[in-house]
Amino acid sequence: MKFSMSRALTIARREYVTTIKRKAFLFTVIAMPAYFAFVMTFSVSLGSKAAKRAMTETNTIALVDSTGLLAETPPQMTVEIVDEGNPFDTSKKAPVTNKFAAEVRRFPDESSAKAALQKNEVQQVLVLPASYMNDGGARRYTKNGGIIGSSGRERALLRWLTGALLAGHLDSSLAERAVRPGKGLVNYQLDDKSQFVMQNDMRELLTFMVPLALAMLLATSIVTGGQYLLQGVAEEKESRILESLLCTVSTDDLMVGKLIGLGGAGLTLVATWGLVSSYFGAPMLAVADFNMPFTTLVIAAVYFLLGYTFYASIMTGIGAVTNNMREAQQFAWMFTFANFIPFITMTATINDPNSGLAVGLSMFPMTAATEMMLRLGTGAVVPAWQLAASMGILAASAWIMLMISSRVFRIGLLMYGKTPNLPEILKWVTSKG
């Protein structure tokens, strides 16, 4: 039976509609964006509350000053924390400045101050030895208050100590400026148009985070689409539905139809996640004045199509030669894992996007899509020839894998019982029939 595109499209339509109507698919489409939105919002809110709670709970600080330098220091420490608000909040609220005050209580020696800390009479102990001005050696004692709380209290204490050491030696406004020399600092940097623009820390972060998110989305969608295909072939083979299907369609009709239909389902998943992410992330992108280059989106789309074809072909072949879903998953996990290798080596890519490792992974078909998006996310200039070579190698590999899987699919689809070994599979691939 010859290949028919009309039959393949009919199968594609059936596969697509059946997949998107599954409860698991609908749950994935809705639950995943909702889960990540909740996690991000909750984590931002939690971090802000932890910093505020740490300062609120710091009511008293014990000071042991053996230098006499802080004899005239006011017995109170005041700290300001600017709350920028939730970056995912659609309402444009102005930043709120919270002020916290703590009493500075003097102790004659270190032992009495630490005893007060153990009794919860103070929350921090600062000890300045007599040799402090010569070799430093200050000591700070606290109870375990978590990373965020402890670092926030330490910064506040050091800022107060700087002001206390300068008090009486400098004008009060000059001392305040020395304590916070970077307050109100505006940074400018040269952009790609040779214009100096105001540096935006959030924009700088998003310049890397958005392509990183695209890389993660790309890797997840490629694997998800491949898994749908693996599951569909394995389940239908196990239930022997394929025997009935092959009475009216050819194996090529069936394979192409599944690739198109389940690829469309994967693309629907990606598009939905992307739209939801854009909606929730729009306020943060607007504040940061961040614009995603259109070319990046085009590159991501091309890599999705090529990466999906490559991995889906592999999953189709695995589904055809295995006897059940459990066995298919055991063979598929090693290929699925390869797609996420770039995230394991992400630190090396960030440090040197044009290193031999980064370039090699962006050329290797199994890691090309994800690694190239990570390289682009670092802001590094990726040579056009590397981008073209990466896409060309991936496209050629996808085509070769499609041809190999087509032969394996044609022969292995109706085989039951013993799973064929590698020499047998290679014989199918090299056969002319």
mmCIF file of N, CA and C in Angstrom, residues 48-61 77-81 98-102 123-124 140 148-157 159:
data_model
loop_
_atom_site.group_PDB
_atom_site.id
_atom_site.type_symbol
_atom_site.label_atom_id
_atom_site.label_comp_id
_atom_site.label_asym_id
_atom_site.label_seq_id
_atom_site.Cartn_x
_atom_site.Cartn_y
_atom_site.Cartn_z
ATOM 1 N N SER A 48 10.518 38.235 50.760
ATOM 2 C CA SER A 48 10.288 39.577 51.294
ATOM 3 C C SER A 48 9.837 39.521 52.747
ATOM 4 N N LYS A 49 8.936 38.594 53.027
ATOM 5 C CA LYS A 49 8.442 38.478 54.403
ATOM 6 C C LYS A 49 9.538 38.005 55.354
ATOM 7 N N ALA A 50 10.422 37.125 54.862
ATOM 8 C CA ALA A 50 11.512 36.635 55.714
ATOM 9 C C ALA A 50 12.455 37.765 56.091
ATOM 10 N N ALA A 51 12.759 38.644 55.126
ATOM 11 C CA ALA A 51 13.643 39.776 55.416
ATOM 12 C C ALA A 51 13.004 40.729 56.421
ATOM 13 N N LYS A 52 11.711 40.999 56.228
ATOM 14 C CA LYS A 52 11.016 41.889 57.168
ATOM 15 C C LYS A 52 10.936 41.271 58.557
ATOM 16 N N ARG A 53 10.633 39.973 58.600
ATOM 17 C CA ARG A 53 10.510 39.310 59.900
ATOM 18 C C ARG A 53 11.840 39.301 60.639
ATOM 19 N N ALA A 54 12.921 39.104 59.895
ATOM 20 C CA ALA A 54 14.244 39.076 60.520
ATOM 21 C C ALA A 54 14.563 40.412 61.178
ATOM 22 N N MET A 55 14.223 41.508 60.507
ATOM 23 C CA MET A 55 14.497 42.822 61.079
ATOM 24 C C MET A 55 13.524 43.156 62.199
ATOM 25 N N THR A 56 12.277 42.721 62.043
ATOM 26 C CA THR A 56 11.282 42.988 63.095
ATOM 27 C C THR A 56 11.646 42.276 64.387
ATOM 28 N N GLU A 57 12.161 41.057 64.263
ATOM 29 C CA GLU A 57 12.499 40.271 65.450
ATOM 30 C C GLU A 57 13.808 40.716 66.109
ATOM 31 N N THR A 58 14.578 41.560 65.412
ATOM 32 C CA THR A 58 15.822 42.067 65.992
ATOM 33 C C THR A 58 15.504 43.331 66.786
ATOM 34 N N ASN A 59 15.169 43.155 68.030
ATOM 35 C CA ASN A 59 14.781 44.272 68.889
ATOM 36 C C ASN A 59 15.963 44.864 69.653
ATOM 37 N N THR A 60 16.923 44.010 69.992
ATOM 38 C CA THR A 60 18.036 44.455 70.830
ATOM 39 C C THR A 60 19.343 43.842 70.341
ATOM 40 N N ILE A 61 20.378 44.667 70.283
ATOM 41 C CA ILE A 61 21.713 44.217 69.884
ATOM 42 C C ILE A 61 22.675 44.454 71.038
ATOM 43 N N MET A 77 19.591 51.678 66.616
ATOM 44 C CA MET A 77 19.966 51.424 65.229
ATOM 45 C C MET A 77 18.708 51.455 64.371
ATOM 46 N N THR A 78 18.726 52.220 63.289
ATOM 47 C CA THR A 78 17.582 52.335 62.383
ATOM 48 C C THR A 78 17.971 51.793 61.009
ATOM 49 N N VAL A 79 17.105 50.939 60.463
ATOM 50 C CA VAL A 79 17.365 50.298 59.175
ATOM 51 C C VAL A 79 16.178 50.529 58.257
ATOM 52 N N GLU A 80 16.472 50.806 56.974
ATOM 53 C CA GLU A 80 15.430 50.963 55.965
ATOM 54 C C GLU A 80 15.506 49.819 54.962
ATOM 55 N N ILE A 81 14.351 49.216 54.660
ATOM 56 C CA ILE A 81 14.262 48.154 53.652
ATOM 57 C C ILE A 81 13.205 48.564 52.641
ATOM 58 N N ASN A 98 10.213 50.482 54.360
ATOM 59 C CA ASN A 98 9.902 50.080 55.740
ATOM 60 C C ASN A 98 11.091 50.412 56.634
ATOM 61 N N LYS A 99 10.812 51.021 57.775
ATOM 62 C CA LYS A 99 11.859 51.372 58.728
ATOM 63 C C LYS A 99 11.762 50.483 59.970
ATOM 64 N N PHE A 100 12.909 49.985 60.397
ATOM 65 C CA PHE A 100 12.981 49.131 61.580
ATOM 66 C C PHE A 100 14.018 49.717 62.541
ATOM 67 N N ALA A 101 13.695 49.665 63.822
ATOM 68 C CA ALA A 101 14.596 50.204 64.846
ATOM 69 C C ALA A 101 14.930 49.115 65.856
ATOM 70 N N ALA A 102 16.170 49.141 66.353
ATOM 71 C CA ALA A 102 16.614 48.179 67.367
ATOM 72 C C ALA A 102 17.466 48.902 68.408
ATOM 73 N N GLN A 123 19.256 39.729 70.285
ATOM 74 C CA GLN A 123 19.199 38.885 69.093
ATOM 75 C C GLN A 123 20.545 38.795 68.369
ATOM 76 N N GLN A 124 21.442 39.729 68.645
ATOM 77 C CA GLN A 124 22.780 39.696 68.066
ATOM 78 C C GLN A 124 23.781 40.209 69.095
ATOM 79 N N ARG A 140 30.825 38.360 65.747
ATOM 80 C CA ARG A 140 29.371 38.514 65.781
ATOM 81 C C ARG A 140 28.746 37.184 66.151
ATOM 82 N N ILE A 148 18.420 34.032 54.707
ATOM 83 C CA ILE A 148 17.926 35.369 54.357
ATOM 84 C C ILE A 148 17.947 36.276 55.572
ATOM 85 N N GLY A 149 17.433 35.785 56.688
ATOM 86 C CA GLY A 149 17.371 36.597 57.887
ATOM 87 C C GLY A 149 18.745 36.953 58.409
ATOM 88 N N SER A 150 19.653 35.980 58.436
ATOM 89 C CA SER A 150 20.987 36.214 58.979
ATOM 90 C C SER A 150 21.764 37.214 58.132
ATOM 91 N N SER A 151 21.721 37.076 56.796
ATOM 92 C CA SER A 151 22.453 37.992 55.935
ATOM 93 C C SER A 151 21.893 39.403 56.022
ATOM 94 N N GLY A 152 20.563 39.516 56.128
ATOM 95 C CA GLY A 152 19.948 40.838 56.245
ATOM 96 C C GLY A 152 20.346 41.528 57.534
ATOM 97 N N ARG A 153 20.358 40.796 58.636
ATOM 98 C CA ARG A 153 20.750 41.381 59.925
ATOM 99 C C ARG A 153 22.229 41.758 59.922
ATOM 100 N N GLU A 154 23.050 40.949 59.262
ATOM 101 C CA GLU A 154 24.475 41.267 59.215
ATOM 102 C C GLU A 154 24.737 42.545 58.434
ATOM 103 N N ARG A 155 24.082 42.703 57.274
ATOM 104 C CA ARG A 155 24.265 43.921 56.484
ATOM 105 C C ARG A 155 23.823 45.157 57.259
ATOM 106 N N ALA A 156 22.702 45.041 57.951
ATOM 107 C CA ALA A 156 22.209 46.169 58.736
ATOM 108 C C ALA A 156 23.181 46.525 59.864
ATOM 109 N N LEU A 157 23.733 45.506 60.516
ATOM 110 C CA LEU A 157 24.657 45.750 61.613
ATOM 111 C C LEU A 157 25.953 46.395 61.110
ATOM 112 N N ARG A 159 26.341 48.201 58.424
ATOM 113 C CA ARG A 159 26.048 49.568 58.015
ATOM 114 C C ARG A 159 25.997 50.494 59.233
#
